[in-house]
């Protein structure tokens, strides 16, 4: 098709994902195009953006799941999982990462300070957990991690 050739000429090395969308990489930046116009870009190693953008392309009907699977050699179940997350949670499913870095999510701030003082006074972990309304295991985990 003449139209496909015109899009492919947009940038040397452009790979067409579908009839409407293509992708190329230049200087470590992956650029996505639709109808000869740039629509998204992300760093070569940015997996979160890749998952978001490919899910968005599917959602905008610029390509199908199978086009992503074939174009990027990705497992069909994986693409379906990404798209499901995109439909249910939108952008935050890919970018709102949990930054706890191994700390128990129920033990932070004032609660953490309060809990840290109680074992020093001889109170048992079990009684602390009941008072605070959290599991014993969360407290034991925090103690084991040195928090």
CSV table of N, CA and C in Angstrom, one decimal:
chain,number,residue,atom,x,y,z
A,1,UNK,N,0.8,-1.2,0.0
A,1,UNK,CA,0.0,0.0,0.0
A,1,UNK,C,0.9,1.2,0.0
A,2,UNK,N,0.5,2.2,-0.8
A,2,UNK,CA,1.2,3.5,-0.8
A,2,UNK,C,1.2,4.2,0.5
A,3,UNK,N,0.1,4.1,1.2
A,3,UNK,CA,0.0,4.8,2.5
A,3,UNK,C,1.0,4.2,3.5
A,4,UNK,N,1.1,2.9,3.6
A,4,UNK,CA,2.1,2.2,4.5
A,4,UNK,C,3.5,2.7,4.2
A,5,UNK,N,3.9,2.8,2.9
A,5,UNK,CA,5.2,3.2,2.5
A,5,UNK,C,5.5,4.7,3.0
A,6,UNK,N,4.4,5.5,2.9
A,6,UNK,CA,4.6,6.9,3.3
A,6,UNK,C,4.9,7.0,4.8
A,7,UNK,N,4.2,6.2,5.6
A,7,UNK,CA,4.5,6.2,7.0
A,7,UNK,C,5.8,5.6,7.3
A,8,UNK,N,6.2,4.6,6.6
A,8,UNK,CA,7.5,3.9,6.9
A,8,UNK,C,8.6,4.9,6.6
A,9,UNK,N,8.4,5.8,5.6
A,9,UNK,CA,9.4,6.8,5.3
A,9,UNK,C,9.6,7.9,6.3
A,10,UNK,N,8.7,8.0,7.3
A,10,UNK,CA,8.7,9.0,8.3
A,10,UNK,C,10.1,9.1,9.0
A,11,UNK,N,10.6,7.9,9.3
A,11,UNK,CA,11.9,7.8,9.9
A,11,UNK,C,12.5,6.5,9.5
A,12,UNK,N,13.8,6.5,9.1
A,12,UNK,CA,14.4,5.3,8.7
A,12,UNK,C,14.4,4.3,9.9
A,13,UNK,N,14.0,3.1,9.7
A,13,UNK,CA,13.9,2.1,10.7
A,13,UNK,C,12.6,2.1,11.4
A,14,UNK,N,11.6,2.8,10.9
A,14,UNK,CA,10.2,2.8,11.5
A,14,UNK,C,9.6,1.4,11.3
A,15,UNK,N,9.2,0.8,12.4
A,15,UNK,CA,8.5,-0.5,12.3
A,15,UNK,C,7.0,-0.2,12.5
A,16,UNK,N,6.2,-0.7,11.5
A,16,UNK,CA,4.8,-0.5,11.6
A,16,UNK,C,4.2,-1.5,12.6
A,17,UNK,N,3.5,-1.1,13.6
A,17,UNK,CA,2.8,-2.0,14.5
A,17,UNK,C,1.5,-2.4,13.9
A,18,UNK,N,0.8,-1.5,13.3
A,18,UNK,CA,-0.5,-1.7,12.6
A,18,UNK,C,-0.6,-0.8,11.4
A,19,UNK,N,-1.8,-0.8,10.8
A,19,UNK,CA,-2.0,0.1,9.7
A,19,UNK,C,-1.8,1.6,10.0
A,20,UNK,N,-2.1,1.9,11.3
A,20,UNK,CA,-2.1,3.3,11.7
A,20,UNK,C,-0.9,3.7,12.6
A,21,UNK,N,-0.3,2.8,13.2
A,21,UNK,CA,0.7,3.2,14.2
A,21,UNK,C,2.1,2.5,13.9
A,22,UNK,N,3.1,3.3,14.2
A,22,UNK,CA,4.5,2.7,14.0
A,22,UNK,C,5.4,3.1,15.2
A,23,UNK,N,6.6,2.6,15.2
A,23,UNK,CA,7.5,2.9,16.3
A,23,UNK,C,8.9,2.9,15.7
A,24,UNK,N,9.8,3.7,16.3
A,24,UNK,CA,11.2,3.7,16.0
A,24,UNK,C,12.0,4.2,17.2
A,25,UNK,N,13.3,3.9,17.2
A,25,UNK,CA,14.1,4.3,18.2
A,25,UNK,C,15.2,5.2,17.7
A,26,UNK,N,15.5,6.3,18.4
A,26,UNK,CA,16.6,7.2,18.0
A,26,UNK,C,17.3,7.7,19.2
A,27,UNK,N,18.5,7.5,19.3
A,27,UNK,CA,19.4,8.0,20.4
A,27,UNK,C,18.8,7.6,21.8
A,28,UNK,N,18.3,6.4,21.9
A,28,UNK,CA,17.8,5.9,23.2
A,28,UNK,C,16.4,6.3,23.5
A,29,UNK,N,15.7,7.0,22.6
A,29,UNK,CA,14.3,7.4,22.8
A,29,UNK,C,13.5,6.6,21.8
A,30,UNK,N,12.4,5.9,22.4
A,30,UNK,CA,11.5,5.2,21.5
A,30,UNK,C,10.4,6.1,21.2
A,31,UNK,N,10.1,6.3,19.9
A,31,UNK,CA,9.1,7.3,19.5
A,31,UNK,C,8.0,6.5,18.8
A,32,UNK,N,6.7,6.8,19.2
A,32,UNK,CA,5.6,6.2,18.6
A,32,UNK,C,4.9,7.2,17.7
A,33,UNK,N,4.4,6.7,16.5
A,33,UNK,CA,3.8,7.6,15.5
A,33,UNK,C,2.4,7.1,15.2
A,34,UNK,N,1.5,8.0,14.8
A,34,UNK,CA,0.2,7.6,14.3
A,34,UNK,C,-0.1,8.6,13.2
A,35,UNK,N,-0.4,8.0,12.0
A,35,UNK,CA,-0.8,8.9,10.9
A,35,UNK,C,0.3,9.9,10.6
A,36,UNK,N,1.6,9.5,10.7
A,36,UNK,CA,2.8,10.3,10.4
A,36,UNK,C,3.1,11.3,11.4
A,37,UNK,N,2.4,11.3,12.5
A,37,UNK,CA,2.6,12.3,13.6
A,37,UNK,C,3.1,11.6,14.9
A,38,UNK,N,4.1,12.2,15.6
A,38,UNK,CA,4.6,11.6,16.8
A,38,UNK,C,3.5,11.8,17.9
A,39,UNK,N,3.2,10.7,18.6
A,39,UNK,CA,2.2,10.7,19.6
A,39,UNK,C,2.7,10.4,21.1
A,40,UNK,N,3.7,9.6,21.2
A,40,UNK,CA,4.3,9.2,22.5
A,40,UNK,C,5.8,9.0,22.3
A,41,UNK,N,6.5,9.2,23.4
A,41,UNK,CA,7.9,8.8,23.4
A,41,UNK,C,8.3,8.4,24.8
A,42,UNK,N,9.3,7.6,24.9
A,42,UNK,CA,9.8,7.2,26.3
A,42,UNK,C,11.2,6.7,26.1
A,43,UNK,N,12.0,6.6,27.2
A,43,UNK,CA,13.3,6.1,27.2
A,43,UNK,C,13.3,4.7,26.8
A,44,UNK,N,14.4,4.2,26.2
A,44,UNK,CA,14.5,2.9,25.8
A,44,UNK,C,14.3,1.8,26.8
A,45,UNK,N,14.7,2.1,28.1
A,45,UNK,CA,14.6,1.1,29.2
A,45,UNK,C,13.4,1.4,30.1
A,46,UNK,N,12.5,2.2,29.7
A,46,UNK,CA,11.4,2.6,30.6
A,46,UNK,C,10.2,1.7,30.3
A,47,UNK,N,10.1,0.6,31.1
A,47,UNK,CA,9.1,-0.4,30.9
A,47,UNK,C,7.7,0.0,31.3
A,48,UNK,N,7.6,0.9,32.3
A,48,UNK,CA,6.3,1.4,32.7
A,48,UNK,C,5.7,2.2,31.6
A,49,UNK,N,6.4,3.1,31.0
A,49,UNK,CA,5.9,3.9,29.9
A,49,UNK,C,5.6,3.0,28.7
A,50,UNK,N,6.4,2.0,28.4
A,50,UNK,CA,6.1,1.1,27.3
A,50,UNK,C,4.8,0.4,27.5
A,51,UNK,N,4.5,-0.1,28.7
A,51,UNK,CA,3.3,-0.8,29.0
A,51,UNK,C,2.1,0.1,28.9
A,52,UNK,N,2.3,1.3,29.4
A,52,UNK,CA,1.2,2.3,29.4
A,52,UNK,C,0.9,2.7,27.9
A,53,UNK,N,1.9,3.0,27.2
A,53,UNK,CA,1.7,3.5,25.8
A,53,UNK,C,1.1,2.4,24.9
A,54,UNK,N,1.6,1.2,25.0
A,54,UNK,CA,1.0,0.1,24.2
A,54,UNK,C,-0.4,-0.1,24.6
A,55,UNK,N,-0.8,-0.1,25.8
A,55,UNK,CA,-2.2,-0.2,26.3
A,55,UNK,C,-3.0,0.9,25.8
A,56,UNK,N,-2.5,2.1,25.8
A,56,UNK,CA,-3.2,3.3,25.3
A,56,UNK,C,-3.4,3.1,23.8
A,57,UNK,N,-2.5,2.7,23.0
A,57,UNK,CA,-2.6,2.5,21.6
A,57,UNK,C,-3.8,1.5,21.3
A,58,UNK,N,-3.9,0.4,22.1
A,58,UNK,CA,-4.9,-0.5,21.9
A,58,UNK,C,-6.3,0.1,22.3
A,59,UNK,N,-6.3,0.9,23.3
A,59,UNK,CA,-7.5,1.6,23.8
A,59,UNK,C,-8.0,2.6,22.7
A,60,UNK,N,-7.1,3.3,22.1
A,60,UNK,CA,-7.4,4.3,21.1
A,60,UNK,C,-7.8,3.7,19.8
A,61,UNK,N,-7.7,2.3,19.7
A,61,UNK,CA,-8.0,1.6,18.5
A,61,UNK,C,-7.0,1.9,17.3
A,62,UNK,N,-5.8,2.3,17.7
A,62,UNK,CA,-4.7,2.5,16.7
A,62,UNK,C,-4.1,1.1,16.4
A,63,UNK,N,-4.2,0.1,17.2
A,63,UNK,CA,-3.7,-1.2,17.0
A,63,UNK,C,-4.5,-2.2,17.8
A,64,UNK,N,-4.3,-3.5,17.6
A,64,UNK,CA,-4.9,-4.5,18.4
A,64,UNK,C,-3.9,-5.2,19.3
A,65,UNK,N,-4.4,-5.9,20.3
A,65,UNK,CA,-3.5,-6.7,21.2
A,65,UNK,C,-2.5,-7.5,20.4
A,66,UNK,N,-3.0,-8.2,19.4
A,66,UNK,CA,-2.2,-9.1,18.5
A,66,UNK,C,-1.1,-8.3,17.8
A,67,UNK,N,-1.4,-7.0,17.5
A,67,UNK,CA,-0.3,-6.2,16.8
A,67,UNK,C,0.8,-5.9,17.8
A,68,UNK,N,0.5,-5.7,19.1
A,68,UNK,CA,1.5,-5.4,20.1
A,68,UNK,C,2.3,-6.7,20.3
A,69,UNK,N,1.6,-7.8,20.4
A,69,UNK,CA,2.2,-9.1,20.6
A,69,UNK,C,3.2,-9.4,19.5
A,70,UNK,N,2.8,-9.3,18.3
A,70,UNK,CA,3.7,-9.6,17.2
A,70,UNK,C,4.8,-8.5,17.0
A,71,UNK,N,4.4,-7.3,17.1
A,71,UNK,CA,5.4,-6.2,16.9
A,71,UNK,C,6.5,-6.1,17.9
A,72,UNK,N,6.2,-6.5,19.1
A,72,UNK,CA,7.2,-6.4,20.2
A,72,UNK,C,7.6,-7.8,20.8
A,73,UNK,N,7.1,-8.8,20.2
A,73,UNK,CA,7.3,-10.2,20.7
A,73,UNK,C,7.0,-10.4,22.1
A,74,UNK,N,5.8,-10.0,22.5
A,74,UNK,CA,5.3,-10.0,23.9
A,74,UNK,C,4.3,-11.1,24.0
A,75,UNK,N,4.3,-11.8,25.2
A,75,UNK,CA,3.3,-12.8,25.5
A,75,UNK,C,1.9,-12.3,25.4
A,76,UNK,N,0.9,-13.0,24.8
A,76,UNK,CA,-0.5,-12.5,24.7
A,76,UNK,C,-1.1,-12.3,26.1
A,77,UNK,N,-0.8,-13.1,27.0
A,77,UNK,CA,-1.4,-12.9,28.4
A,77,UNK,C,-0.9,-11.7,29.0
A,78,UNK,N,0.4,-11.4,28.8
A,78,UNK,CA,1.0,-10.2,29.4
A,78,UNK,C,0.3,-8.9,28.8
A,79,UNK,N,0.1,-8.9,27.5
A,79,UNK,CA,-0.6,-7.7,26.9
A,79,UNK,C,-2.0,-7.6,27.4
A,80,UNK,N,-2.7,-8.7,27.6
A,80,UNK,CA,-4.0,-8.6,28.1
A,80,UNK,C,-4.1,-8.1,29.5
A,81,UNK,N,-3.1,-8.5,30.3
A,81,UNK,CA,-3.0,-8.0,31.7
A,81,UNK,C,-2.7,-6.5,31.7
A,82,UNK,N,-1.8,-6.0,30.9
A,82,UNK,CA,-1.5,-4.6,30.9
A,82,UNK,C,-2.7,-3.8,30.5
A,83,UNK,N,-3.4,-4.3,29.5
A,83,UNK,CA,-4.6,-3.6,29.0
A,83,UNK,C,-5.7,-3.6,30.0
A,84,UNK,N,-5.9,-4.7,30.7
A,84,UNK,CA,-6.9,-4.8,31.8
A,84,UNK,C,-6.6,-3.7,32.9
A,85,UNK,N,-5.3,-3.6,33.3
A,85,UNK,CA,-4.9,-2.7,34.3
A,85,UNK,C,-5.2,-1.2,33.7
A,86,UNK,N,-4.9,-1.0,32.5
A,86,UNK,CA,-5.1,0.3,31.9
A,86,UNK,C,-6.6,0.7,31.9
A,87,UNK,N,-7.5,-0.2,31.6
A,87,UNK,CA,-8.9,0.0,31.5
A,87,UNK,C,-9.4,0.3,33.0
A,88,UNK,N,-8.9,-0.5,33.9
A,88,UNK,CA,-9.5,-0.4,35.3
A,88,UNK,C,-8.9,0.8,36.1
A,89,UNK,N,-7.6,1.1,35.9
A,89,UNK,CA,-6.9,2.1,36.7
A,89,UNK,C,-6.4,3.3,35.9
A,90,UNK,N,-6.3,3.2,34.6
A,90,UNK,CA,-5.7,4.3,33.8
A,90,UNK,C,-4.2,4.4,34.0
A,91,UNK,N,-3.7,5.6,33.9
A,91,UNK,CA,-2.3,5.8,33.9
A,91,UNK,C,-1.7,5.4,35.3
A,92,UNK,N,-2.4,5.6,36.4
A,92,UNK,CA,-1.8,5.3,37.7
A,92,UNK,C,-1.4,3.9,37.9
A,93,UNK,N,-2.0,3.0,37.1
A,93,UNK,CA,-1.6,1.6,37.2
A,93,UNK,C,-0.2,1.3,36.8
A,94,UNK,N,0.4,2.2,36.0
A,94,UNK,CA,1.8,2.1,35.5
A,94,UNK,C,2.7,3.0,36.2
A,95,UNK,N,2.3,4.1,36.7
A,95,UNK,CA,3.2,5.1,37.3
A,95,UNK,C,3.1,5.4,38.7
A,96,UNK,N,2.0,5.0,39.4
A,96,UNK,CA,1.8,5.2,40.8
A,96,UNK,C,2.4,4.1,41.6
A,97,UNK,N,3.7,4.0,41.6
A,97,UNK,CA,4.4,2.8,42.2
A,97,UNK,C,4.4,3.0,43.8
A,98,UNK,N,4.4,1.9,44.4
A,98,UNK,CA,4.4,1.9,45.9
A,98,UNK,C,5.9,2.1,46.3
A,99,UNK,N,6.1,3.2,47.0
A,99,UNK,CA,7.5,3.6,47.4
A,99,UNK,C,7.9,3.2,48.8
A,100,UNK,N,7.3,2.1,49.3
A,100,UNK,CA,7.6,1.8,50.7
A,100,UNK,C,8.9,1.1,50.8
A,101,UNK,N,9.5,0.5,49.8
A,101,UNK,CA,10.8,-0.1,49.8
A,101,UNK,C,11.0,-1.0,51.0
A,102,UNK,N,10.0,-1.9,51.2
A,102,UNK,CA,10.2,-3.0,52.2
A,102,UNK,C,9.7,-2.7,53.5
A,103,UNK,N,9.1,-1.5,53.8
A,103,UNK,CA,8.6,-1.2,55.1
A,103,UNK,C,7.1,-1.6,55.1
A,104,UNK,N,6.6,-2.0,56.3
A,104,UNK,CA,5.2,-2.4,56.4
A,104,UNK,C,4.4,-1.2,56.2
A,105,UNK,N,3.4,-1.3,55.3
A,105,UNK,CA,2.6,-0.1,54.9
A,105,UNK,C,1.7,0.4,56.0
A,106,UNK,N,1.5,-0.4,57.1
A,106,UNK,CA,0.6,0.1,58.2
A,106,UNK,C,1.4,0.7,59.3
A,107,UNK,N,2.7,0.6,59.2
A,107,UNK,CA,3.6,1.1,60.3
A,107,UNK,C,4.5,2.3,59.8
A,108,UNK,N,4.0,3.5,59.9
A,108,UNK,CA,4.8,4.7,59.5
A,108,UNK,C,4.3,5.9,60.3
A,109,UNK,N,5.0,6.9,60.3
A,109,UNK,CA,4.7,8.2,60.9
A,109,UNK,C,4.6,8.0,62.4
A,110,UNK,N,3.5,8.6,63.0
A,110,UNK,CA,3.3,8.6,64.5
A,110,UNK,C,3.1,7.2,65.0
A,111,UNK,N,2.4,6.4,64.2
A,111,UNK,CA,2.1,5.0,64.7
A,111,UNK,C,3.5,4.3,64.9
A,112,UNK,N,4.4,4.5,63.9
A,112,UNK,CA,5.7,3.8,64.0
A,112,UNK,C,6.4,4.3,65.3
A,113,UNK,N,6.4,5.6,65.6
A,113,UNK,CA,7.1,6.1,66.8
A,113,UNK,C,6.4,5.5,68.0
A,114,UNK,N,5.1,5.5,68.0
A,114,UNK,CA,4.4,5.0,69.2
A,114,UNK,C,4.7,3.5,69.4
A,115,UNK,N,4.7,2.7,68.3
A,115,UNK,CA,4.9,1.3,68.5
A,115,UNK,C,6.4,1.0,68.9
A,116,UNK,N,7.3,1.8,68.4
A,116,UNK,CA,8.7,1.6,68.8
A,116,UNK,C,9.0,1.7,70.3
A,117,UNK,N,8.2,2.5,70.9
A,117,UNK,CA,8.4,2.8,72.4
A,117,UNK,C,7.9,1.7,73.2
A,118,UNK,N,6.8,1.0,72.8
A,118,UNK,CA,6.1,0.0,73.6
A,118,UNK,C,6.9,-1.2,74.0
A,119,UNK,N,7.7,-1.9,73.0
A,119,UNK,CA,8.5,-3.0,73.5
A,119,UNK,C,9.6,-2.7,74.5
A,120,UNK,N,10.1,-1.4,74.4
A,120,UNK,CA,11.1,-1.0,75.3
A,120,UNK,C,10.5,-0.9,76.7
A,121,UNK,N,9.2,-0.7,76.8
A,121,UNK,CA,8.5,-0.6,78.1
A,121,UNK,C,8.1,-2.0,78.6
A,122,UNK,N,8.4,-3.1,77.8
A,122,UNK,CA,8.1,-4.4,78.2
A,122,UNK,C,6.7,-5.0,77.7
A,123,UNK,N,6.1,-4.2,76.8
A,123,UNK,CA,4.8,-4.7,76.3
A,123,UNK,C,5.0,-5.8,75.2
A,124,UNK,N,4.2,-6.8,75.2
A,124,UNK,CA,4.3,-7.9,74.2
A,124,UNK,C,3.9,-7.4,72.8
A,125,UNK,N,4.5,-8.0,71.8
A,125,UNK,CA,4.1,-7.8,70.4
A,125,UNK,C,2.6,-8.0,70.2
A,126,UNK,N,2.1,-9.1,70.8
A,126,UNK,CA,0.7,-9.5,70.6
A,126,UNK,C,-0.2,-8.4,71.1
A,127,UNK,N,0.1,-7.9,72.3
A,127,UNK,CA,-0.8,-6.8,72.9
A,127,UNK,C,-0.7,-5.5,72.1
A,128,UNK,N,0.5,-5.2,71.6
A,128,UNK,CA,0.7,-4.0,70.8
A,128,UNK,C,-0.1,-4.1,69.5
A,129,UNK,N,-0.1,-5.3,68.9
A,129,UNK,CA,-0.8,-5.5,67.6
A,129,UNK,C,-2.3,-5.3,67.9
A,130,UNK,N,-2.8,-5.9,69.0
A,130,UNK,CA,-4.3,-5.7,69.3
A,130,UNK,C,-4.6,-4.2,69.5
A,131,UNK,N,-3.8,-3.5,70.3
A,131,UNK,CA,-4.0,-2.1,70.5
A,131,UNK,C,-4.1,-1.3,69.3
A,132,UNK,N,-3.1,-1.6,68.4
A,132,UNK,CA,-3.0,-0.8,67.2
A,132,UNK,C,-3.9,-1.2,66.0
A,133,UNK,N,-4.5,-2.4,66.1
A,133,UNK,CA,-5.3,-2.9,65.1
A,133,UNK,C,-4.6,-3.4,63.9
A,134,UNK,N,-3.4,-3.9,64.1
A,134,UNK,CA,-2.6,-4.5,63.0
A,134,UNK,C,-2.1,-5.9,63.3
A,135,UNK,N,-1.6,-6.6,62.4
A,135,UNK,CA,-1.1,-7.9,62.7
A,135,UNK,C,0.2,-7.9,63.4
A,136,UNK,N,0.3,-9.0,64.2
A,136,UNK,CA,1.6,-9.2,64.9
A,136,UNK,C,2.8,-9.3,63.9
A,137,UNK,N,2.5,-10.0,62.8
A,137,UNK,CA,3.5,-10.2,61.8
A,137,UNK,C,4.1,-8.9,61.2
A,138,UNK,N,3.2,-7.9,61.1
A,138,UNK,CA,3.7,-6.6,60.6
A,138,UNK,C,4.7,-6.0,61.6
A,139,UNK,N,4.4,-6.1,62.8
A,139,UNK,CA,5.3,-5.6,63.9
A,139,UNK,C,6.6,-6.4,63.9
A,140,UNK,N,6.5,-7.7,63.9
A,140,UNK,CA,7.7,-8.6,63.9
A,140,UNK,C,8.6,-8.3,62.6
A,141,UNK,N,7.9,-8.1,61.5
A,141,UNK,CA,8.7,-7.8,60.3
A,141,UNK,C,9.5,-6.5,60.5
A,142,UNK,N,8.8,-5.5,61.0
A,142,UNK,CA,9.5,-4.2,61.2
A,142,UNK,C,10.6,-4.3,62.2
A,143,UNK,N,10.4,-5.1,63.2
A,143,UNK,CA,11.5,-5.3,64.2
A,143,UNK,C,12.7,-6.0,63.5
A,144,UNK,N,12.3,-7.0,62.8
A,144,UNK,CA,13.4,-7.8,62.1
A,144,UNK,C,14.2,-6.9,61.1
A,145,UNK,N,13.5,-6.0,60.5
A,145,UNK,CA,14.1,-5.1,59.5
A,145,UNK,C,14.9,-3.9,60.2
A,146,UNK,N,14.7,-3.8,61.5
A,146,UNK,CA,15.4,-2.8,62.2
A,146,UNK,C,14.8,-1.4,62.2
A,147,UNK,N,13.5,-1.4,61.9
A,147,UNK,CA,12.8,-0.1,61.9
A,147,UNK,C,12.4,0.3,63.2
